[in-house]
Amino acid sequence: MANIIGAVTTSHIPAIANAMANKAEETPYWKPFFDGYPPVRQWLNEKKPDVIVLFYNDHGLEFFIDKKPTFAIGVADEYHNSDEGWGIATIPPVTGESELSWHIANSLVDDGFDMTICQEMKVDHGLTVPLSLMWPGNNYSHVKVIPVCINCEQYPMPQPKRCYALGRAIGKAIESYDSDMKVAIFGTGGLSHQLDGEGAGTLNRKFDLECMDKLVECPEELTKYSNLDLVKIGGAQTVELNMWIAMRGVLRGKVTELHRNYHAPISNTGAGLLLLEHEMPKAE
Amino acid sequence: MTTNDPTQPIPGVYLFDGKMAKKGYGLNKMCFSFNEQSARDEFNKDPDAYCTKYGLTDMQIKAIHERDIIGLLQQGGSIYYVAKFAGLLKLNMQDIGAIQSGQSLEEFKAMLVRRGSGEV
């Protein structure tokens, strides 16, 4: 079986890409944010995962509202980034893992998750910013990525409990894959923020820190929230927490927090970073 | 000063549901096209003709003219697509956050810092 070695959460906002492009990491505004990342980069360089399963949300690059998948998975050998309309520098192609992707897709549909299965999929900052953050200089060509996209744009959106269950099912699929490859899970986006409406600029530091605690210790607590609860507590785009919840669903057994950073605001957002390992139950 | 939309259940939030997605379809489709530089160039050359091409309503065209972000949301714009229009205007998320919440950019940024530090 493939080995799930751990998980990372990170923000994915476009301003991070611009800060890296402009080499602003050491400026007073950005330093408290970027200072969180070296321990996670070191862990990735030591553990050398072969594959990253990355939960993100598309921001209107690949998917338009003519057809809006609730859950989508990429099954391609390669994914391309593209202009999103804001002048963010595009990044080199991302390598896929087609065979494991198809295995996961088959397993998920058998388990009742009706995925949209994508042989072509432009990936936006939701996916590329985390890769740039983890491998500065975009030196990620050695790692294969499986994109899992969750609708956070148009209601109805999948609820936290459903996203957690999706993570559980993906964990089961990975574990049933006949390979000794090492897989790490990324949950991206969040935490509290609101971009639209008179309430733009909503942030909730206390809630964000509670979420990070619960994500480690008692993730089922987070699945009790509805998406509307998240909007009321943390702002309209706090629904992106669903990608972190899905990530957590993949982990099993005792979960250990190896590293944490939280800084707000970054752009309009509460930016959290977690590095988690889990103690897999022994194979029977 | 704009007011909250009474059809939306949470004050200060515009939930992008089926009703809004239908209402804003042409508007969002136009903004989706702004992923392409050629579309941004075409819009800049003749905004009215471009809006007409995508079948925008008079109220949507008015909001585009006036760069009225709240108005665009009320007319069915999704922030994910309206943001591409804002990008075309060279406005970033903090610029439009300030516009929507009725503050100067400096006031908006200061508010974010207060909230981010847990003061409020």
mmCIF file of N, CA and C in Angstrom, chain A residues 34-151:
data_model
loop_
_atom_site.group_PDB
_atom_site.id
_atom_site.type_symbol
_atom_site.label_atom_id
_atom_site.label_comp_id
_atom_site.label_asym_id
_atom_site.label_seq_id
_atom_site.Cartn_x
_atom_site.Cartn_y
_atom_site.Cartn_z
ATOM 1 N N PHE A 34 6.398 34.579 6.051
ATOM 2 C CA PHE A 34 7.360 33.684 5.388
ATOM 3 C C PHE A 34 8.263 32.976 6.384
ATOM 4 N N ASP A 35 8.483 33.572 7.561
ATOM 5 C CA ASP A 35 9.325 32.926 8.571
ATOM 6 C C ASP A 35 8.741 31.594 9.040
ATOM 7 N N GLY A 36 7.462 31.382 8.790
ATOM 8 C CA GLY A 36 6.850 30.118 9.212
ATOM 9 C C GLY A 36 7.237 28.933 8.352
ATOM 10 N N TYR A 37 7.734 29.175 7.144
ATOM 11 C CA TYR A 37 7.830 28.098 6.161
ATOM 12 C C TYR A 37 9.082 27.215 6.186
ATOM 13 N N PRO A 38 10.273 27.716 6.589
ATOM 14 C CA PRO A 38 11.466 26.849 6.517
ATOM 15 C C PRO A 38 11.327 25.483 7.183
ATOM 16 N N PRO A 39 10.714 25.349 8.366
ATOM 17 C CA PRO A 39 10.618 23.998 8.945
ATOM 18 C C PRO A 39 9.796 23.033 8.083
ATOM 19 N N VAL A 40 8.786 23.563 7.403
ATOM 20 C CA VAL A 40 7.966 22.693 6.554
ATOM 21 C C VAL A 40 8.751 22.298 5.300
ATOM 22 N N ARG A 41 9.486 23.269 4.752
ATOM 23 C CA ARG A 41 10.327 22.960 3.579
ATOM 24 C C ARG A 41 11.363 21.896 3.939
ATOM 25 N N GLN A 42 11.925 22.037 5.123
ATOM 26 C CA GLN A 42 12.942 21.073 5.564
ATOM 27 C C GLN A 42 12.338 19.675 5.694
ATOM 28 N N TRP A 43 11.159 19.600 6.277
ATOM 29 C CA TRP A 43 10.467 18.304 6.421
ATOM 30 C C TRP A 43 10.232 17.673 5.049
ATOM 31 N N LEU A 44 9.772 18.472 4.099
ATOM 32 C CA LEU A 44 9.511 17.949 2.753
ATOM 33 C C LEU A 44 10.801 17.475 2.096
ATOM 34 N N ASN A 45 11.888 18.217 2.293
ATOM 35 C CA ASN A 45 13.163 17.830 1.688
ATOM 36 C C ASN A 45 13.751 16.574 2.330
ATOM 37 N N GLU A 46 13.448 16.388 3.610
ATOM 38 C CA GLU A 46 13.938 15.181 4.296
ATOM 39 C C GLU A 46 13.089 13.964 3.977
ATOM 40 N N LYS A 47 11.788 14.142 4.032
ATOM 41 C CA LYS A 47 10.866 12.995 3.871
ATOM 42 C C LYS A 47 10.671 12.608 2.411
ATOM 43 N N LYS A 48 10.898 13.569 1.522
ATOM 44 C CA LYS A 48 10.821 13.311 0.075
ATOM 45 C C LYS A 48 9.550 12.578 -0.373
ATOM 46 N N PRO A 49 8.395 13.187 -0.189
ATOM 47 C CA PRO A 49 7.188 12.546 -0.731
ATOM 48 C C PRO A 49 7.288 12.438 -2.253
ATOM 49 N N ASP A 50 6.762 11.316 -2.782
ATOM 50 C CA ASP A 50 6.720 11.135 -4.239
ATOM 51 C C ASP A 50 5.534 11.875 -4.844
ATOM 52 N N VAL A 51 4.451 11.925 -4.065
ATOM 53 C CA VAL A 51 3.196 12.476 -4.574
ATOM 54 C C VAL A 51 2.581 13.402 -3.531
ATOM 55 N N ILE A 52 1.999 14.502 -3.995
ATOM 56 C CA ILE A 52 1.203 15.383 -3.135
ATOM 57 C C ILE A 52 -0.245 15.306 -3.617
ATOM 58 N N VAL A 53 -1.157 14.958 -2.728
ATOM 59 C CA VAL A 53 -2.585 15.114 -3.032
ATOM 60 C C VAL A 53 -2.981 16.468 -2.472
ATOM 61 N N LEU A 54 -3.402 17.377 -3.330
ATOM 62 C CA LEU A 54 -3.562 18.785 -2.942
ATOM 63 C C LEU A 54 -5.020 19.234 -3.090
ATOM 64 N N PHE A 55 -5.634 19.550 -1.968
ATOM 65 C CA PHE A 55 -7.003 20.086 -1.967
ATOM 66 C C PHE A 55 -6.946 21.599 -2.163
ATOM 67 N N TYR A 56 -7.695 22.093 -3.136
ATOM 68 C CA TYR A 56 -7.749 23.539 -3.381
ATOM 69 C C TYR A 56 -9.102 23.864 -3.994
ATOM 70 N N ASN A 57 -9.349 25.156 -4.167
ATOM 71 C CA ASN A 57 -10.554 25.570 -4.895
ATOM 72 C C ASN A 57 -10.152 26.398 -6.102
ATOM 73 N N ASP A 58 -10.834 26.159 -7.209
ATOM 74 C CA ASP A 58 -10.602 26.942 -8.423
ATOM 75 C C ASP A 58 -11.270 28.314 -8.246
ATOM 76 N N HIS A 59 -10.579 29.352 -8.746
ATOM 77 C CA HIS A 59 -11.097 30.725 -8.617
ATOM 78 C C HIS A 59 -11.507 31.269 -9.978
ATOM 79 N N GLY A 60 -12.162 30.433 -10.781
ATOM 80 C CA GLY A 60 -12.634 30.917 -12.080
ATOM 81 C C GLY A 60 -11.537 30.936 -13.124
ATOM 82 N N LEU A 61 -10.660 29.925 -13.099
ATOM 83 C CA LEU A 61 -9.697 29.757 -14.194
ATOM 84 C C LEU A 61 -10.114 28.553 -15.032
ATOM 85 N N GLU A 62 -10.163 27.368 -14.416
ATOM 86 C CA GLU A 62 -10.573 26.171 -15.151
ATOM 87 C C GLU A 62 -12.094 26.074 -15.238
ATOM 88 N N PHE A 63 -12.748 26.272 -14.122
ATOM 89 C CA PHE A 63 -14.202 26.052 -14.080
ATOM 90 C C PHE A 63 -14.945 27.373 -14.089
ATOM 91 N N PHE A 64 -15.894 27.481 -15.000
ATOM 92 C CA PHE A 64 -16.829 28.607 -14.984
ATOM 93 C C PHE A 64 -18.165 28.081 -14.434
ATOM 94 N N ILE A 65 -19.112 28.991 -14.208
ATOM 95 C CA ILE A 65 -20.389 28.572 -13.619
ATOM 96 C C ILE A 65 -21.348 27.972 -14.645
ATOM 97 N N ASP A 66 -20.859 27.786 -15.891
ATOM 98 C CA ASP A 66 -21.701 27.034 -16.843
ATOM 99 C C ASP A 66 -21.806 25.577 -16.414
ATOM 100 N N LYS A 67 -20.710 25.057 -15.872
ATOM 101 C CA LYS A 67 -20.674 23.688 -15.344
ATOM 102 C C LYS A 67 -19.779 23.745 -14.120
ATOM 103 N N LYS A 68 -20.360 23.512 -12.968
ATOM 104 C CA LYS A 68 -19.582 23.724 -11.741
ATOM 105 C C LYS A 68 -19.503 22.430 -10.940
ATOM 106 N N PRO A 69 -18.377 21.717 -11.019
ATOM 107 C CA PRO A 69 -18.282 20.481 -10.238
ATOM 108 C C PRO A 69 -18.201 20.752 -8.747
ATOM 109 N N THR A 70 -18.877 19.916 -7.977
ATOM 110 C CA THR A 70 -18.770 20.003 -6.518
ATOM 111 C C THR A 70 -17.393 19.498 -6.081
ATOM 112 N N PHE A 71 -17.023 18.339 -6.600
ATOM 113 C CA PHE A 71 -15.694 17.772 -6.349
ATOM 114 C C PHE A 71 -15.094 17.372 -7.694
ATOM 115 N N ALA A 72 -13.868 17.763 -7.960
ATOM 116 C CA ALA A 72 -13.197 17.365 -9.196
ATOM 117 C C ALA A 72 -11.807 16.837 -8.869
ATOM 118 N N ILE A 73 -11.358 15.861 -9.663
ATOM 119 C CA ILE A 73 -9.997 15.327 -9.475
ATOM 120 C C ILE A 73 -9.291 15.291 -10.824
ATOM 121 N N GLY A 74 -8.032 15.696 -10.821
ATOM 122 C CA GLY A 74 -7.218 15.636 -12.030
ATOM 123 C C GLY A 74 -6.622 14.256 -12.193
ATOM 124 N N VAL A 75 -6.631 13.748 -13.435
ATOM 125 C CA VAL A 75 -6.044 12.431 -13.718
ATOM 126 C C VAL A 75 -4.996 12.555 -14.835
ATOM 127 N N ALA A 76 -4.426 13.734 -14.978
ATOM 128 C CA ALA A 76 -3.515 14.013 -16.093
ATOM 129 C C ALA A 76 -2.056 13.724 -15.717
ATOM 130 N N ASP A 77 -1.205 13.680 -16.734
ATOM 131 C CA ASP A 77 0.242 13.554 -16.521
ATOM 132 C C ASP A 77 0.874 14.916 -16.242
ATOM 133 N N GLU A 78 0.162 15.968 -16.628
ATOM 134 C CA GLU A 78 0.736 17.314 -16.478
ATOM 135 C C GLU A 78 -0.400 18.338 -16.370
ATOM 136 N N TYR A 79 -0.154 19.383 -15.586
ATOM 137 C CA TYR A 79 -1.141 20.460 -15.422
ATOM 138 C C TYR A 79 -0.468 21.790 -15.700
ATOM 139 N N HIS A 80 -1.237 22.700 -16.307
ATOM 140 C CA HIS A 80 -0.665 23.992 -16.657
ATOM 141 C C HIS A 80 -1.356 25.120 -15.900
ATOM 142 N N ASN A 81 -0.572 26.096 -15.540
ATOM 143 C CA ASN A 81 -1.028 27.324 -14.914
ATOM 144 C C ASN A 81 -1.308 28.327 -16.052
ATOM 145 N N SER A 82 -2.102 29.338 -15.775
ATOM 146 C CA SER A 82 -2.431 30.303 -16.825
ATOM 147 C C SER A 82 -2.795 31.639 -16.192
ATOM 148 N N ASP A 83 -2.792 32.671 -17.016
ATOM 149 C CA ASP A 83 -3.189 34.025 -16.601
ATOM 150 C C ASP A 83 -4.579 33.991 -15.974
ATOM 151 N N GLU A 84 -4.730 34.574 -14.801
ATOM 152 C CA GLU A 84 -6.033 34.624 -14.149
ATOM 153 C C GLU A 84 -6.672 36.000 -14.279
ATOM 154 N N GLY A 85 -6.032 36.875 -15.037
ATOM 155 C CA GLY A 85 -6.594 38.204 -15.233
ATOM 156 C C GLY A 85 -5.982 39.272 -14.347
ATOM 157 N N TRP A 86 -5.085 38.889 -13.454
ATOM 158 C CA TRP A 86 -4.531 39.855 -12.493
ATOM 159 C C TRP A 86 -3.049 40.090 -12.675
ATOM 160 N N GLY A 87 -2.459 39.479 -13.709
ATOM 161 C CA GLY A 87 -1.041 39.702 -13.937
ATOM 162 C C GLY A 87 -0.117 38.976 -12.977
ATOM 163 N N ILE A 88 -0.579 37.866 -12.355
ATOM 164 C CA ILE A 88 0.345 37.060 -11.550
ATOM 165 C C ILE A 88 1.209 36.277 -12.523
ATOM 166 N N ALA A 89 2.525 36.236 -12.245
ATOM 167 C CA ALA A 89 3.424 35.475 -13.115
ATOM 168 C C ALA A 89 2.994 34.006 -13.116
ATOM 169 N N THR A 90 2.934 33.403 -14.295
ATOM 170 C CA THR A 90 2.586 31.985 -14.354
ATOM 171 C C THR A 90 3.807 31.154 -13.979
ATOM 172 N N ILE A 91 3.569 29.903 -13.587
ATOM 173 C CA ILE A 91 4.682 29.059 -13.138
ATOM 174 C C ILE A 91 4.773 27.827 -14.037
ATOM 175 N N PRO A 92 5.919 27.128 -13.992
ATOM 176 C CA PRO A 92 6.133 25.992 -14.907
ATOM 177 C C PRO A 92 5.094 24.884 -14.707
ATOM 178 N N PRO A 93 4.943 24.011 -15.710
ATOM 179 C CA PRO A 93 3.962 22.933 -15.601
ATOM 180 C C PRO A 93 4.174 22.087 -14.351
ATOM 181 N N VAL A 94 3.090 21.544 -13.841
ATOM 182 C CA VAL A 94 3.095 20.693 -12.661
ATOM 183 C C VAL A 94 2.939 19.248 -13.149
ATOM 184 N N THR A 95 3.776 18.351 -12.622
ATOM 185 C CA THR A 95 3.714 16.940 -13.035
ATOM 186 C C THR A 95 2.593 16.217 -12.295
ATOM 187 N N GLY A 96 1.800 15.451 -13.022
ATOM 188 C CA GLY A 96 0.715 14.679 -12.408
ATOM 189 C C GLY A 96 1.129 13.245 -12.118
ATOM 190 N N GLU A 97 0.198 12.472 -11.561
ATOM 191 C CA GLU A 97 0.414 11.038 -11.279
ATOM 192 C C GLU A 97 -0.845 10.329 -11.749
ATOM 193 N N SER A 98 -0.925 10.116 -13.057
ATOM 194 C CA SER A 98 -2.164 9.665 -13.677
ATOM 195 C C SER A 98 -2.670 8.347 -13.098
ATOM 196 N N GLU A 99 -1.772 7.397 -12.919
ATOM 197 C CA GLU A 99 -2.215 6.050 -12.520
ATOM 198 C C GLU A 99 -2.856 6.064 -11.121
ATOM 199 N N LEU A 100 -2.191 6.708 -10.175
ATOM 200 C CA LEU A 100 -2.786 6.802 -8.828
ATOM 201 C C LEU A 100 -4.062 7.654 -8.868
ATOM 202 N N SER A 101 -4.075 8.687 -9.693
ATOM 203 C CA SER A 101 -5.289 9.521 -9.807
ATOM 204 C C SER A 101 -6.493 8.692 -10.243
ATOM 205 N N TRP A 102 -6.278 7.864 -11.265
ATOM 206 C CA TRP A 102 -7.401 7.028 -11.743
ATOM 207 C C TRP A 102 -7.820 6.031 -10.676
ATOM 208 N N HIS A 103 -6.835 5.493 -9.971
ATOM 209 C CA HIS A 103 -7.161 4.561 -8.885
ATOM 210 C C HIS A 103 -8.040 5.255 -7.834
ATOM 211 N N ILE A 104 -7.647 6.474 -7.451
ATOM 212 C CA ILE A 104 -8.435 7.214 -6.451
ATOM 213 C C ILE A 104 -9.830 7.524 -7.012
ATOM 214 N N ALA A 105 -9.884 7.958 -8.275
ATOM 215 C CA ALA A 105 -11.174 8.312 -8.884
ATOM 216 C C ALA A 105 -12.115 7.106 -8.884
ATOM 217 N N ASN A 106 -11.595 5.940 -9.283
ATOM 218 C CA ASN A 106 -12.428 4.722 -9.304
ATOM 219 C C ASN A 106 -12.933 4.395 -7.900
ATOM 220 N N SER A 107 -12.020 4.460 -6.947
ATOM 221 C CA SER A 107 -12.370 4.116 -5.569
ATOM 222 C C SER A 107 -13.414 5.089 -5.008
ATOM 223 N N LEU A 108 -13.243 6.383 -5.316
ATOM 224 C CA LEU A 108 -14.174 7.394 -4.784
ATOM 225 C C LEU A 108 -15.577 7.215 -5.346
ATOM 226 N N VAL A 109 -15.675 6.974 -6.645
ATOM 227 C CA VAL A 109 -17.017 6.822 -7.231
ATOM 228 C C VAL A 109 -17.676 5.558 -6.681
ATOM 229 N N ASP A 110 -16.887 4.494 -6.527
ATOM 230 C CA ASP A 110 -17.435 3.273 -5.902
ATOM 231 C C ASP A 110 -17.923 3.557 -4.483
ATOM 232 N N ASP A 111 -17.277 4.495 -3.816
ATOM 233 C CA ASP A 111 -17.655 4.840 -2.434
ATOM 234 C C ASP A 111 -18.754 5.902 -2.362
ATOM 235 N N GLY A 112 -19.296 6.308 -3.504
ATOM 236 C CA GLY A 112 -20.423 7.229 -3.479
ATOM 237 C C GLY A 112 -20.059 8.702 -3.633
ATOM 238 N N PHE A 113 -18.799 9.005 -3.976
ATOM 239 C CA PHE A 113 -18.415 10.388 -4.262
ATOM 240 C C PHE A 113 -18.376 10.559 -5.774
ATOM 241 N N ASP A 114 -19.315 11.307 -6.311
ATOM 242 C CA ASP A 114 -19.472 11.395 -7.760
ATOM 243 C C ASP A 114 -18.573 12.507 -8.294
ATOM 244 N N MET A 115 -17.314 12.149 -8.483
ATOM 245 C CA MET A 115 -16.292 13.118 -8.877
ATOM 246 C C MET A 115 -16.444 13.531 -10.330
ATOM 247 N N THR A 116 -16.054 14.763 -10.641
ATOM 248 C CA THR A 116 -15.792 15.161 -12.024
ATOM 249 C C THR A 116 -14.342 14.785 -12.284
ATOM 250 N N ILE A 117 -14.100 14.003 -13.337
ATOM 251 C CA ILE A 117 -12.767 13.444 -13.592
ATOM 252 C C ILE A 117 -12.155 14.172 -14.787
ATOM 253 N N CYS A 118 -11.017 14.818 -14.548
ATOM 254 C CA CYS A 118 -10.483 15.789 -15.517
ATOM 255 C C CYS A 118 -9.163 15.329 -16.124
ATOM 256 N N GLN A 119 -9.158 15.117 -17.433
ATOM 257 C CA GLN A 119 -7.903 14.801 -18.134
ATOM 258 C C GLN A 119 -7.156 16.064 -18.553
ATOM 259 N N GLU A 120 -7.877 17.170 -18.545
ATOM 260 C CA GLU A 120 -7.208 18.460 -18.733
ATOM 261 C C GLU A 120 -7.740 19.384 -17.654
ATOM 262 N N MET A 121 -6.871 20.190 -17.072
ATOM 263 C CA MET A 121 -7.289 21.010 -15.939
ATOM 264 C C MET A 121 -6.256 22.120 -15.762
ATOM 265 N N LYS A 122 -6.637 23.334 -16.079
ATOM 266 C CA LYS A 122 -5.724 24.449 -15.773
ATOM 267 C C LYS A 122 -5.762 24.675 -14.267
ATOM 268 N N VAL A 123 -4.605 24.820 -13.667
ATOM 269 C CA VAL A 123 -4.556 24.993 -12.208
ATOM 270 C C VAL A 123 -4.191 26.436 -11.872
ATOM 271 N N ASP A 124 -4.928 27.033 -10.942
ATOM 272 C CA ASP A 124 -4.709 28.439 -10.615
ATOM 273 C C ASP A 124 -3.917 28.598 -9.322
ATOM 274 N N HIS A 125 -3.907 29.830 -8.797
ATOM 275 C CA HIS A 125 -3.063 30.121 -7.634
ATOM 276 C C HIS A 125 -3.413 29.258 -6.429
ATOM 277 N N GLY A 126 -4.637 28.741 -6.385
ATOM 278 C CA GLY A 126 -5.029 27.879 -5.269
ATOM 279 C C GLY A 126 -4.100 26.680 -5.137
ATOM 280 N N LEU A 127 -3.611 26.205 -6.264
ATOM 281 C CA LEU A 127 -2.695 25.064 -6.278
ATOM 282 C C LEU A 127 -1.235 25.498 -6.406
ATOM 283 N N THR A 128 -1.000 26.545 -7.220
ATOM 284 C CA THR A 128 0.404 26.868 -7.529
ATOM 285 C C THR A 128 1.103 27.629 -6.403
ATOM 286 N N VAL A 129 0.384 28.490 -5.688
ATOM 287 C CA VAL A 129 1.028 29.252 -4.602
ATOM 288 C C VAL A 129 1.585 28.318 -3.516
ATOM 289 N N PRO A 130 0.828 27.302 -3.092
ATOM 290 C CA PRO A 130 1.417 26.370 -2.111
ATOM 291 C C PRO A 130 2.680 25.678 -2.626
ATOM 292 N N LEU A 131 2.702 25.298 -3.902
ATOM 293 C CA LEU A 131 3.914 24.651 -4.438
ATOM 294 C C LEU A 131 5.086 25.623 -4.432
ATOM 295 N N SER A 132 4.829 26.872 -4.842
ATOM 296 C CA SER A 132 5.902 27.885 -4.848
ATOM 297 C C SER A 132 6.404 28.147 -3.427
ATOM 298 N N LEU A 133 5.480 28.126 -2.461
ATOM 299 C CA LEU A 133 5.869 28.367 -1.062
ATOM 300 C C LEU A 133 6.740 27.228 -0.528
ATOM 301 N N MET A 134 6.396 25.997 -0.886
ATOM 302 C CA MET A 134 7.114 24.838 -0.329
ATOM 303 C C MET A 134 8.449 24.613 -1.020
ATOM 304 N N TRP A 135 8.489 24.929 -2.333
ATOM 305 C CA TRP A 135 9.731 24.741 -3.089
ATOM 306 C C TRP A 135 10.074 26.059 -3.769
ATOM 307 N N PRO A 136 10.730 26.982 -3.033
ATOM 308 C CA PRO A 136 11.046 28.305 -3.586
ATOM 309 C C PRO A 136 11.833 28.174 -4.890
ATOM 310 N N GLY A 137 11.618 29.130 -5.780
ATOM 311 C CA GLY A 137 12.232 29.051 -7.100
ATOM 312 C C GLY A 137 11.487 28.081 -8.001
ATOM 313 N N ASN A 138 10.306 27.653 -7.533
ATOM 314 C CA ASN A 138 9.479 26.694 -8.285
ATOM 315 C C ASN A 138 10.234 25.402 -8.601
ATOM 316 N N ASN A 139 11.036 24.951 -7.635
ATOM 317 C CA ASN A 139 11.797 23.705 -7.821
ATOM 318 C C ASN A 139 10.975 22.500 -7.362
ATOM 319 N N TYR A 140 9.826 22.324 -7.945
ATOM 320 C CA TYR A 140 8.921 21.242 -7.547
ATOM 321 C C TYR A 140 8.791 20.174 -8.622
ATOM 322 N N SER A 141 9.663 20.209 -9.637
ATOM 323 C CA SER A 141 9.463 19.309 -10.777
ATOM 324 C C SER A 141 9.644 17.834 -10.401
ATOM 325 N N HIS A 142 10.330 17.569 -9.264
ATOM 326 C CA HIS A 142 10.577 16.185 -8.859
ATOM 327 C C HIS A 142 9.355 15.550 -8.193
ATOM 328 N N VAL A 143 8.386 16.354 -7.824
ATOM 329 C CA VAL A 143 7.250 15.824 -7.078
ATOM 330 C C VAL A 143 6.014 15.797 -7.978
ATOM 331 N N LYS A 144 5.212 14.733 -7.820
ATOM 332 C CA LYS A 144 3.990 14.609 -8.620
ATOM 333 C C LYS A 144 2.806 15.107 -7.794
ATOM 334 N N VAL A 145 1.851 15.717 -8.468
ATOM 335 C CA VAL A 145 0.742 16.366 -7.764
ATOM 336 C C VAL A 145 -0.586 15.830 -8.301
ATOM 337 N N ILE A 146 -1.485 15.522 -7.379
ATOM 338 C CA ILE A 146 -2.852 15.150 -7.761
ATOM 339 C C ILE A 146 -3.797 16.242 -7.248
ATOM 340 N N PRO A 147 -4.369 17.039 -8.156
ATOM 341 C CA PRO A 147 -5.263 18.115 -7.721
ATOM 342 C C PRO A 147 -6.653 17.584 -7.372
ATOM 343 N N VAL A 148 -7.150 17.983 -6.216
ATOM 344 C CA VAL A 148 -8.546 17.699 -5.852
ATOM 345 C C VAL A 148 -9.204 19.046 -5.578
ATOM 346 N N CYS A 149 -10.205 19.361 -6.387
ATOM 347 C CA CYS A 149 -10.797 20.695 -6.362
ATOM 348 C C CYS A 149 -12.177 20.642 -5.709
ATOM 349 N N ILE A 150 -12.393 21.498 -4.718
ATOM 350 C CA ILE A 150 -13.672 21.546 -3.989
ATOM 351 C C ILE A 150 -14.350 22.882 -4.294
ATOM 352 N N ASN A 151 -15.628 22.833 -4.643
ATOM 353 C CA ASN A 151 -16.370 24.064 -4.944
ATOM 354 C C ASN A 151 -16.527 24.937 -3.699
#
